[in-house]
CSV table of N, CA, C and O in Angstrom, one decimal:
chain,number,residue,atom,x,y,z
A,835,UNK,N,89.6,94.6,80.3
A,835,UNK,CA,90.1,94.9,81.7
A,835,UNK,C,91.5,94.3,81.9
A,835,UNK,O,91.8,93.2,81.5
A,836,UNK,N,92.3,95.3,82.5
A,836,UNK,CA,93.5,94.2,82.7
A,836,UNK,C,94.2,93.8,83.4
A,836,UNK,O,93.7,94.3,84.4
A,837,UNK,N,95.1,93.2,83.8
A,837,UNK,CA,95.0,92.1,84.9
A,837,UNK,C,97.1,92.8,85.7
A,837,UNK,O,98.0,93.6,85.4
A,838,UNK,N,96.9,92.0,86.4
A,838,UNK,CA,98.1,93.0,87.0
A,838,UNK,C,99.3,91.8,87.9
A,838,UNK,O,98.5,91.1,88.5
A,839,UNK,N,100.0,91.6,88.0
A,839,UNK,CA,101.1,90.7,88.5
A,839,UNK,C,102.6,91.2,89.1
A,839,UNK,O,103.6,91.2,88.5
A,840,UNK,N,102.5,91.4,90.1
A,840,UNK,CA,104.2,91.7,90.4
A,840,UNK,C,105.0,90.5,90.7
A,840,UNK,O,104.6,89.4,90.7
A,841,UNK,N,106.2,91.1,90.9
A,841,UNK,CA,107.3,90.3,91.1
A,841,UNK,C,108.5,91.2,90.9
A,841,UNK,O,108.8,92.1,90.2
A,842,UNK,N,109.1,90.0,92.0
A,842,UNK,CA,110.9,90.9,92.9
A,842,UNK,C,111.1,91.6,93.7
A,842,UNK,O,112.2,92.3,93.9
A,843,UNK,N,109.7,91.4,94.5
A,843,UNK,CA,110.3,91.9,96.4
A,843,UNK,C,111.4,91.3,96.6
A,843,UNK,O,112.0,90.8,95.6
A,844,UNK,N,111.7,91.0,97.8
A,844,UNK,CA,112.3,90.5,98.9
A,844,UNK,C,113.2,91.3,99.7
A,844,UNK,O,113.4,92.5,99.3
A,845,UNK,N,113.9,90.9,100.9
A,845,UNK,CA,114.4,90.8,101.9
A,845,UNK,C,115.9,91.6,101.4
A,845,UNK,O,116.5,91.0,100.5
A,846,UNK,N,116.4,93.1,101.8
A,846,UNK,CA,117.3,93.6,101.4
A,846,UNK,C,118.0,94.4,102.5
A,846,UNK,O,117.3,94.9,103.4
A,847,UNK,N,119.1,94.4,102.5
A,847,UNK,CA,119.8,95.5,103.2
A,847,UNK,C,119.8,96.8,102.6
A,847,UNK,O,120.0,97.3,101.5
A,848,UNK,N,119.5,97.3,104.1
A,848,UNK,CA,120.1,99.2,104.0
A,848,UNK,C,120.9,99.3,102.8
A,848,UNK,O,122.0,98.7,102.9
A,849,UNK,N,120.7,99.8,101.8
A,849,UNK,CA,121.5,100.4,100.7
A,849,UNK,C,121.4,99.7,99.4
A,849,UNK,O,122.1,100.2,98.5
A,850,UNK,N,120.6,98.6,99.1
A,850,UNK,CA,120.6,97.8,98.2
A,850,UNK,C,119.8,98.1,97.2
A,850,UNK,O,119.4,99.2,97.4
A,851,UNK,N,119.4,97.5,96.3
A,851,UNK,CA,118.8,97.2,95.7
A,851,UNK,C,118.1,96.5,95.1
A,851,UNK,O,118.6,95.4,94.9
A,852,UNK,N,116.7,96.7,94.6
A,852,UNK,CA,115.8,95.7,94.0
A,852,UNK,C,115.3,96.3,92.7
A,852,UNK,O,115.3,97.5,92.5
A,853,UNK,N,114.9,95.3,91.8
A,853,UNK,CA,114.0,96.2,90.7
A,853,UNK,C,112.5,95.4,90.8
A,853,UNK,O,112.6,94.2,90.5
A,854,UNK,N,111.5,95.9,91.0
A,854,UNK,CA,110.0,95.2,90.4
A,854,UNK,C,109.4,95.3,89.4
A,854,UNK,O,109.4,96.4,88.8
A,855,UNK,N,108.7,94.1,88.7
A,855,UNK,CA,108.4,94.2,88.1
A,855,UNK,C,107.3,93.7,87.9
A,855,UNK,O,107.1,92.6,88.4
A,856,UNK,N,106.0,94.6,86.8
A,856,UNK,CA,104.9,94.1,87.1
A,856,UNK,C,104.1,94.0,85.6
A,856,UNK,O,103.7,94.9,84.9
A,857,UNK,N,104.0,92.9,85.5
A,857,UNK,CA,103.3,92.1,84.4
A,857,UNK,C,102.0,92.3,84.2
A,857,UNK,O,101.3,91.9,85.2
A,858,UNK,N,101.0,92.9,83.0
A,858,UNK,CA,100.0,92.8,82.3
A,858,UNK,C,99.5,92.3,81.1
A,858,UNK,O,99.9,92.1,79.9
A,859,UNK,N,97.8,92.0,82.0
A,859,UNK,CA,97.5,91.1,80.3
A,859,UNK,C,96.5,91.7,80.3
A,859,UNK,O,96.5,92.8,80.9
A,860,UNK,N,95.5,91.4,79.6
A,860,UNK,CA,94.4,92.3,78.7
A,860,UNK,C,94.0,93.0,78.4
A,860,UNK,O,93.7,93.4,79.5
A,861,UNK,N,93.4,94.0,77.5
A,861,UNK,CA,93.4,95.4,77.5
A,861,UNK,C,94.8,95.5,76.5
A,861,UNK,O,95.6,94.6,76.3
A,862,UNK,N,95.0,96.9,76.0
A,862,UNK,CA,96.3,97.3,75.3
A,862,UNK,C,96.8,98.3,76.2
A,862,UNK,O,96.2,99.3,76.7
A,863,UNK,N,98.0,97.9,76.5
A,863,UNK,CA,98.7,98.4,77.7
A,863,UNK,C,99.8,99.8,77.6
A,863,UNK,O,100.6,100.4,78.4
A,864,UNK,N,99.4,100.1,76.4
A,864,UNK,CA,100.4,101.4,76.2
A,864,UNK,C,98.5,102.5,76.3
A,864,UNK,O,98.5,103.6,75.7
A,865,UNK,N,97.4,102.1,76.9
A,865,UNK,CA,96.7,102.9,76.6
A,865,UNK,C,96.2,103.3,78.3
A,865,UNK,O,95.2,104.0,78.6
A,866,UNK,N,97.5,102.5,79.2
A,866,UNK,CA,97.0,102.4,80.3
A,866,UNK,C,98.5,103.8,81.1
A,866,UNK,O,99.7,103.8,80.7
A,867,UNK,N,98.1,104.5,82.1
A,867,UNK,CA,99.3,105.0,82.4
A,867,UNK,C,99.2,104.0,84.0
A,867,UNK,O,98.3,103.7,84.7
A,868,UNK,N,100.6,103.5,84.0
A,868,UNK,CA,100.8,102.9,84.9
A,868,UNK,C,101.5,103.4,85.9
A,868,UNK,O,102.4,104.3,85.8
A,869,UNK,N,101.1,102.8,87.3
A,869,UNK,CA,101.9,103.4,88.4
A,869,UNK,C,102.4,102.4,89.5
A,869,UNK,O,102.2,101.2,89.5
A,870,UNK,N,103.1,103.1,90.4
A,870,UNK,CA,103.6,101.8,91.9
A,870,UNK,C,103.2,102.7,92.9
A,870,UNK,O,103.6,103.8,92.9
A,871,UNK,N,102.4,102.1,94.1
A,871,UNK,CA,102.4,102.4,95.3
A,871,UNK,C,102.9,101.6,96.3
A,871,UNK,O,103.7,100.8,96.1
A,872,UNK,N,102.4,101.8,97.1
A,872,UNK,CA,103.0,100.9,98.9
A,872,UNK,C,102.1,101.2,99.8
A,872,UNK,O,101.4,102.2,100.0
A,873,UNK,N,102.2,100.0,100.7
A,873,UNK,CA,101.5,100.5,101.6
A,873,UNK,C,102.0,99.4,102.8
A,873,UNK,O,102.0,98.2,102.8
A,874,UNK,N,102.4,100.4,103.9
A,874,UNK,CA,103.2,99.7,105.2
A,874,UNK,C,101.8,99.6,106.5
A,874,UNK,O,100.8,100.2,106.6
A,875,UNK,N,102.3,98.5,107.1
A,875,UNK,CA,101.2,97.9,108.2
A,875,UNK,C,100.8,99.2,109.0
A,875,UNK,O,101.6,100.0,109.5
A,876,UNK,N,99.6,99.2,109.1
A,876,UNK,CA,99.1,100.9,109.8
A,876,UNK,C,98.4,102.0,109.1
A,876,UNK,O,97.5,102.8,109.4
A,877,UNK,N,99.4,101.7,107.7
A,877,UNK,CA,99.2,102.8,106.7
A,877,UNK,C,98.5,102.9,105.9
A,877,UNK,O,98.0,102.0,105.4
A,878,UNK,N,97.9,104.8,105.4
A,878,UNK,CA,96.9,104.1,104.4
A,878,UNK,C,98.1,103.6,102.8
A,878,UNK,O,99.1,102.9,103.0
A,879,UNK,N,97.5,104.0,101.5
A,879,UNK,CA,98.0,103.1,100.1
A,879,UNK,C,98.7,104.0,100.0
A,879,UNK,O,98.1,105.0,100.4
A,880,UNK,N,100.4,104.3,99.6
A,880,UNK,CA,100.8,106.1,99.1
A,880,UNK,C,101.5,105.7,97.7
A,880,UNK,O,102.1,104.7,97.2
A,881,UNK,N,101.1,106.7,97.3
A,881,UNK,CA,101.6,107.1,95.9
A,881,UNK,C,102.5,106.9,95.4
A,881,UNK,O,102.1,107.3,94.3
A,882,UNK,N,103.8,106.5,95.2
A,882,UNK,CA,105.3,106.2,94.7
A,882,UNK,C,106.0,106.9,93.3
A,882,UNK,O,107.0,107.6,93.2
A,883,UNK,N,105.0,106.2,92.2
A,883,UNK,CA,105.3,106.7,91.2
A,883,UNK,C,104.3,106.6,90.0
A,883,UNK,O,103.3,105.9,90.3
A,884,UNK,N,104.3,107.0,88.9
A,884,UNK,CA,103.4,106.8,87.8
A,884,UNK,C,104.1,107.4,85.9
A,884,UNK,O,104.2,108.6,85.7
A,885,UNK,N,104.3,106.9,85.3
A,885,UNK,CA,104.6,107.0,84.2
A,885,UNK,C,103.5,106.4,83.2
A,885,UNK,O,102.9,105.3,83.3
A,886,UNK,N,103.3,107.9,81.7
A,886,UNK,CA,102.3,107.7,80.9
A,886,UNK,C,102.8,106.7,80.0
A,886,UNK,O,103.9,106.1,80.1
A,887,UNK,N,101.4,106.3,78.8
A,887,UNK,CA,101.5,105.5,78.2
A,887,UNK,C,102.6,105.1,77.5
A,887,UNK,O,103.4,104.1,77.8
A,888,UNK,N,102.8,105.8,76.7
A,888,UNK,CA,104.4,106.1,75.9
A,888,UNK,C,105.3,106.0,76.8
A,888,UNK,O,106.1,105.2,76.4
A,889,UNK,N,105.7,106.4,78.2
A,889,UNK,CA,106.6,106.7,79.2
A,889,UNK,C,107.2,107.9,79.0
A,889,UNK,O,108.3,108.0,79.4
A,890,UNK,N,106.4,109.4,78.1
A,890,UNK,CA,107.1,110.5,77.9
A,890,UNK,C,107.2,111.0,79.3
A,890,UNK,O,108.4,111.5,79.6
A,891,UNK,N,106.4,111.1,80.1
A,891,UNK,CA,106.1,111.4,81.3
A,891,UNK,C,106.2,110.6,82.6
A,891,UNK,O,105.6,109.5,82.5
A,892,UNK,N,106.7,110.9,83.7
A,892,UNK,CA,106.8,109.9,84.9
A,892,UNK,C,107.0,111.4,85.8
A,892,UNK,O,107.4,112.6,85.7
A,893,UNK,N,106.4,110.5,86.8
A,893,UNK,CA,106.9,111.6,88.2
A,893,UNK,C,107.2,111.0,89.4
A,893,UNK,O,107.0,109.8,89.2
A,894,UNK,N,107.6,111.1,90.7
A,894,UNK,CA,107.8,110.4,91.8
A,894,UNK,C,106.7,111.1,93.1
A,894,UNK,O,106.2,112.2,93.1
A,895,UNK,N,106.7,110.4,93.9
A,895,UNK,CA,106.5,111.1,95.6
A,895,UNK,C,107.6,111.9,95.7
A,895,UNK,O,108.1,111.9,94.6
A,896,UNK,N,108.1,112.7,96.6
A,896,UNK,CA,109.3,113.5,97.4
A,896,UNK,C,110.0,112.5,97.6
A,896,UNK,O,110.8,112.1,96.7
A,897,UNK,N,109.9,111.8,99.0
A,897,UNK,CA,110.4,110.4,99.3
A,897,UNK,C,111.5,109.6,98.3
A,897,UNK,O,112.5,108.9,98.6
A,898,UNK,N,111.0,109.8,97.3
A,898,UNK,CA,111.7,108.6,96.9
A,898,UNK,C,112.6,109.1,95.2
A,898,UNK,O,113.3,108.4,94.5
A,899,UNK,N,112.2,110.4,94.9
A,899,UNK,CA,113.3,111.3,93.9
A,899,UNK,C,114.7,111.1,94.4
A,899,UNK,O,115.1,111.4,95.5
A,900,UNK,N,115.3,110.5,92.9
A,900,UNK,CA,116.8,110.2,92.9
A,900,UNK,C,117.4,108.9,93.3
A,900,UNK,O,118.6,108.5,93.1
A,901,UNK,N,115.8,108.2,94.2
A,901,UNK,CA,116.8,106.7,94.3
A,901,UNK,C,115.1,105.3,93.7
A,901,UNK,O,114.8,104.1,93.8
A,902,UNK,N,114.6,106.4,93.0
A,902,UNK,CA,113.3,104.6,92.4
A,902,UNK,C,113.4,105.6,90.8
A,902,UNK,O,113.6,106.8,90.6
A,903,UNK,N,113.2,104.7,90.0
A,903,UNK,CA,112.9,105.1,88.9
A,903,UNK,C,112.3,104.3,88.0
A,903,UNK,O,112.9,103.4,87.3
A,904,UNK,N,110.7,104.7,87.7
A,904,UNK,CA,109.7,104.0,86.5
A,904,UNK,C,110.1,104.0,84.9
A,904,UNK,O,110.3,105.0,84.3
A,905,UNK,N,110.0,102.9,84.5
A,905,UNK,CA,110.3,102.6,83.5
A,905,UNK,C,108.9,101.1,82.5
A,905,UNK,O,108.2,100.2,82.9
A,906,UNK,N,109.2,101.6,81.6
A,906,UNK,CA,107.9,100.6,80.7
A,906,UNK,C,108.6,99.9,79.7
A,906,UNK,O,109.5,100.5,79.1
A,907,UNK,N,108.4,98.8,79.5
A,907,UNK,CA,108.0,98.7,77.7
A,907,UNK,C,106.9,97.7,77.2
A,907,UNK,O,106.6,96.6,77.5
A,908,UNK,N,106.3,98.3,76.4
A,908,UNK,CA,105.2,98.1,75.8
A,908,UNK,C,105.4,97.3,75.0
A,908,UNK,O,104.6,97.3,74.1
A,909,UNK,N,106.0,96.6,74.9
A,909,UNK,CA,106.4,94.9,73.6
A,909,UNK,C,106.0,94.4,74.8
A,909,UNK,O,104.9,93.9,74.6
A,910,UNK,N,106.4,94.3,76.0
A,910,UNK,CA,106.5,93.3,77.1
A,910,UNK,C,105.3,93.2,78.1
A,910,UNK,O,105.1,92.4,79.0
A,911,UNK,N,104.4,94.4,77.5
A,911,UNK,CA,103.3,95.0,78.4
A,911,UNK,C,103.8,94.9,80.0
A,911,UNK,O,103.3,94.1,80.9
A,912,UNK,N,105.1,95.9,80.2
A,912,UNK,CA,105.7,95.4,82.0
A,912,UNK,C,105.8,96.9,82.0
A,912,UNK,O,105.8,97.7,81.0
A,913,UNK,N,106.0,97.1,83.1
A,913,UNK,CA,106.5,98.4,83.9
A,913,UNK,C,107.3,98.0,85.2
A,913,UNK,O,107.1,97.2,86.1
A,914,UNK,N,108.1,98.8,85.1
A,914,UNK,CA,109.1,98.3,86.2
A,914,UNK,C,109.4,99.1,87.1
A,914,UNK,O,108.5,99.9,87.0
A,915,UNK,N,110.2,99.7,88.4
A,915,UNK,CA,110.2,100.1,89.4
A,915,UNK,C,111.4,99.5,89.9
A,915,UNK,O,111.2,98.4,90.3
A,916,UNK,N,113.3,100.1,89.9
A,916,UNK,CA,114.1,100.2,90.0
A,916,UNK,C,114.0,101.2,91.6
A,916,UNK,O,113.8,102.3,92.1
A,917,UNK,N,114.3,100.1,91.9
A,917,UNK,CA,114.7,100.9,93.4
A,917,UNK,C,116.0,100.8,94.0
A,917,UNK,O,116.4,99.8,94.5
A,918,UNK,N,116.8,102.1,94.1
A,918,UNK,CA,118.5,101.8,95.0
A,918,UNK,C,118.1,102.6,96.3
A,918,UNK,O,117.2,103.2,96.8
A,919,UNK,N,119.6,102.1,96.5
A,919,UNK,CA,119.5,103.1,98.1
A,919,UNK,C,118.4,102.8,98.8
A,919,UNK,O,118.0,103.8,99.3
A,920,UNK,N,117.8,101.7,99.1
A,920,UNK,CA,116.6,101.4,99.7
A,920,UNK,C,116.9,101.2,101.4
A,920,UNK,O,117.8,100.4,101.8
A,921,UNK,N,115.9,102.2,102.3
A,921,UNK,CA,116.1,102.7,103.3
A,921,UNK,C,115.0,101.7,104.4
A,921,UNK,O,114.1,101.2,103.8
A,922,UNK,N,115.1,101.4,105.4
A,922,UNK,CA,113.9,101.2,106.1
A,922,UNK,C,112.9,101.4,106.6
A,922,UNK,O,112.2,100.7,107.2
A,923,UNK,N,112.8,102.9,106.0
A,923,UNK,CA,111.1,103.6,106.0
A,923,UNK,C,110.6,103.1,104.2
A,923,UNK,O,109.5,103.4,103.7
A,924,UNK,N,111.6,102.4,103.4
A,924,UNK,CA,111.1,102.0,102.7
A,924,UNK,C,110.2,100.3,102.1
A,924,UNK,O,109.9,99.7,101.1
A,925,UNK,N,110.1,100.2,103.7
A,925,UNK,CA,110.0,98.4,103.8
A,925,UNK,C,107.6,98.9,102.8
A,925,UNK,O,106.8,99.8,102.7
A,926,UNK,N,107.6,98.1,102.6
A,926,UNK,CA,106.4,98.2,102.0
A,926,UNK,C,105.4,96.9,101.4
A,926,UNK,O,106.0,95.9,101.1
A,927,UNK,N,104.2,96.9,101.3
A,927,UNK,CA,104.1,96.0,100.3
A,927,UNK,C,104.2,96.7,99.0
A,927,UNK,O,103.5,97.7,99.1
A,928,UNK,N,104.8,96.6,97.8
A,928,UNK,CA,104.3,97.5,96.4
A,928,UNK,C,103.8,96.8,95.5
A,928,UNK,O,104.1,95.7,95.0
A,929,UNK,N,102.5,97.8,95.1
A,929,UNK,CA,101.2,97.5,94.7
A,929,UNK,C,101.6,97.9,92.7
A,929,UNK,O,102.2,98.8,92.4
A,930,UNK,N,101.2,97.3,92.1
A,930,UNK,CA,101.5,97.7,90.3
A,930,UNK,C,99.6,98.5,90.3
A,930,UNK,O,98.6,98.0,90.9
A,931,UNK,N,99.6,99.5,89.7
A,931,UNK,CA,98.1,100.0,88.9
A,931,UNK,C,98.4,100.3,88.1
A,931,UNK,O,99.4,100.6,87.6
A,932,UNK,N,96.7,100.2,87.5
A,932,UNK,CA,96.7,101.0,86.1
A,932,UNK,C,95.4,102.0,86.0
A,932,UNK,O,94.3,101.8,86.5
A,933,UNK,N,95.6,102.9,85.4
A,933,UNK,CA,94.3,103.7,85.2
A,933,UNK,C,94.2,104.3,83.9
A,933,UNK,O,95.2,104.1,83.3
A,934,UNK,N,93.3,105.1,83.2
A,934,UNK,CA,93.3,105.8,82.3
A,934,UNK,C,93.4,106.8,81.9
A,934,UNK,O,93.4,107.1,80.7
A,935,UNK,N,93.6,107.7,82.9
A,935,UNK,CA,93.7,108.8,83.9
A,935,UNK,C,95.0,109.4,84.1
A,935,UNK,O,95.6,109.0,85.1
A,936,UNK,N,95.5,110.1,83.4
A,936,UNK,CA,96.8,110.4,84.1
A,936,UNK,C,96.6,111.6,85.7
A,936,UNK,O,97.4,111.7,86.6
A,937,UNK,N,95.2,112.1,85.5
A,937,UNK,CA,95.5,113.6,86.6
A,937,UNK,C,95.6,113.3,87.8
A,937,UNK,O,96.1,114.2,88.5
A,938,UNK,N,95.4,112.0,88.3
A,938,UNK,CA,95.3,111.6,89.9
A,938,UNK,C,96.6,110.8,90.6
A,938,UNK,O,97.0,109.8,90.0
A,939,UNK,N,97.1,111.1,91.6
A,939,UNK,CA,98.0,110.2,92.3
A,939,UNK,C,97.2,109.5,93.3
A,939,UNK,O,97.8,108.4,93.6
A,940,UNK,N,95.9,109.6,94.0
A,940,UNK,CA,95.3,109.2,94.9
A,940,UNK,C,94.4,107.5,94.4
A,940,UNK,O,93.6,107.3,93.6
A,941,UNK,N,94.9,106.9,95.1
A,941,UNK,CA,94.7,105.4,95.2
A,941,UNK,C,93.6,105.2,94.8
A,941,UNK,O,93.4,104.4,94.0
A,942,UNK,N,92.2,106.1,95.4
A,942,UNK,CA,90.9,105.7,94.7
A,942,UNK,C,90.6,105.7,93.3
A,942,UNK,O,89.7,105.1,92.7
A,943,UNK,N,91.4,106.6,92.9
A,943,UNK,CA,91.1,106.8,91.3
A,943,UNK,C,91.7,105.5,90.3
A,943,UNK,O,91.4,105.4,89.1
A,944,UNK,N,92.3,104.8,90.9
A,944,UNK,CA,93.3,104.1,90.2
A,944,UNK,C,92.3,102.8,90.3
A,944,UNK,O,92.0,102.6,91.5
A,945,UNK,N,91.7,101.7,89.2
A,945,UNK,CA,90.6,101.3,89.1
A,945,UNK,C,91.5,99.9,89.3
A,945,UNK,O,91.1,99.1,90.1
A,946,UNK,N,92.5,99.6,88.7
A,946,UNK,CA,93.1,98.1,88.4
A,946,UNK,C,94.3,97.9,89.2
A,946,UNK,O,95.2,98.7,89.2
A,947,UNK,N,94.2,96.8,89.8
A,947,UNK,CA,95.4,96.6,91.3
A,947,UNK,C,96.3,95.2,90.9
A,947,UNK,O,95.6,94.2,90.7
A,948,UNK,N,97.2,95.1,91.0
A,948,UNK,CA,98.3,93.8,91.5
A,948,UNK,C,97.9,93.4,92.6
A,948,UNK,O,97.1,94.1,93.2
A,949,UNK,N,98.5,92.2,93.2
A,949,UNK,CA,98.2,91.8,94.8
A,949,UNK,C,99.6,92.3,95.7
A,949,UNK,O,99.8,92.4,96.9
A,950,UNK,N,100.3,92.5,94.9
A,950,UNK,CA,101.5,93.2,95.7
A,950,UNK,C,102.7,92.9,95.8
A,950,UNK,O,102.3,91.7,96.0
A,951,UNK,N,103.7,92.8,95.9
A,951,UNK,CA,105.0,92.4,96.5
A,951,UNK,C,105.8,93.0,97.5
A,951,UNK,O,106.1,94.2,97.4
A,952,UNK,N,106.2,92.3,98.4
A,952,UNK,CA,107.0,92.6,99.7
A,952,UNK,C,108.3,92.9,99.6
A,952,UNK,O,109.2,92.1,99.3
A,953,UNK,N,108.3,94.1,99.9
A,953,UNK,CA,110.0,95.1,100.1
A,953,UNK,C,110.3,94.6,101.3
A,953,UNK,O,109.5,95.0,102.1
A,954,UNK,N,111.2,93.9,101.9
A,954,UNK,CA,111.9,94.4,103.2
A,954,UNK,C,113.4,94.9,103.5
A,954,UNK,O,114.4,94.3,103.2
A,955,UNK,N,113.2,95.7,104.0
A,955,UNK,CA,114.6,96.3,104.2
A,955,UNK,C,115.1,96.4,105.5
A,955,UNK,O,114.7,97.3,106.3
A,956,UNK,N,116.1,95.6,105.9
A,956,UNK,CA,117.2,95.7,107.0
A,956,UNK,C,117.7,96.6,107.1
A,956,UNK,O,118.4,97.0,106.1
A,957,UNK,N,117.7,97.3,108.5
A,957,UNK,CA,119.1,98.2,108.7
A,957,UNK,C,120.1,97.4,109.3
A,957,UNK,O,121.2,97.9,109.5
């Protein structure tokens, strides 16, 4: 089973940027497709992004094509989540998963969770 860790929210202005990153241990992690969601106070969990084991494949939400971009490496068992241009509908907590699964974007399917890290974004 494996275990999930973020790190590198914080506190940003309109237009900046952050990168996250989220640390795994157990289990072999290139057999996991990993993903990032968010989820803002009110809201239900949404989808963000997900990239396969290898990282041949990744995809985004709408929202957020052209300014977040998933990336892996598998020496480091990390996946990461480069975010620019970060807006104030993009304030969030973001969540690291993992599943086995590539066909689902929906939060239930995704079996293994991080505790989260906090985006905030100033206008």
């Amino acid at each position: 089973q494996v275990q999930l860790v973020e790190s590198g929210g914080g506190l940003v202005q309109a237009g900046g940027s952050l990168r996250l990153s989220c640390a795994a241990s157990g289990g072999t992690f290139s057999t996991y497709v990993m993903g990032w969601f968010r989820q803002a106070p009110g809201n239900e969990r949404e989808f963000v992004a997900r990239i396969s084991g290898y990282g041949a494949f990744s995809d985004y939400t709408d929202s957020v094509k052209g300014r977040f971009t998933i990336s892996r490496d598998n020496a480091a068992s990390t996946v990461y989540l480069q975010i620019n241009n970060l807006k104030p509908e993009d304030t969030a907590v973001y969540l690291c998963a993992a599943t086995t699964n590539m066909g689902y974007t929906s939060a239930s399917n995704w079996p293994y969770w991080g505790q989260g890290t906090q985006v905030t974004v100033s206008s």
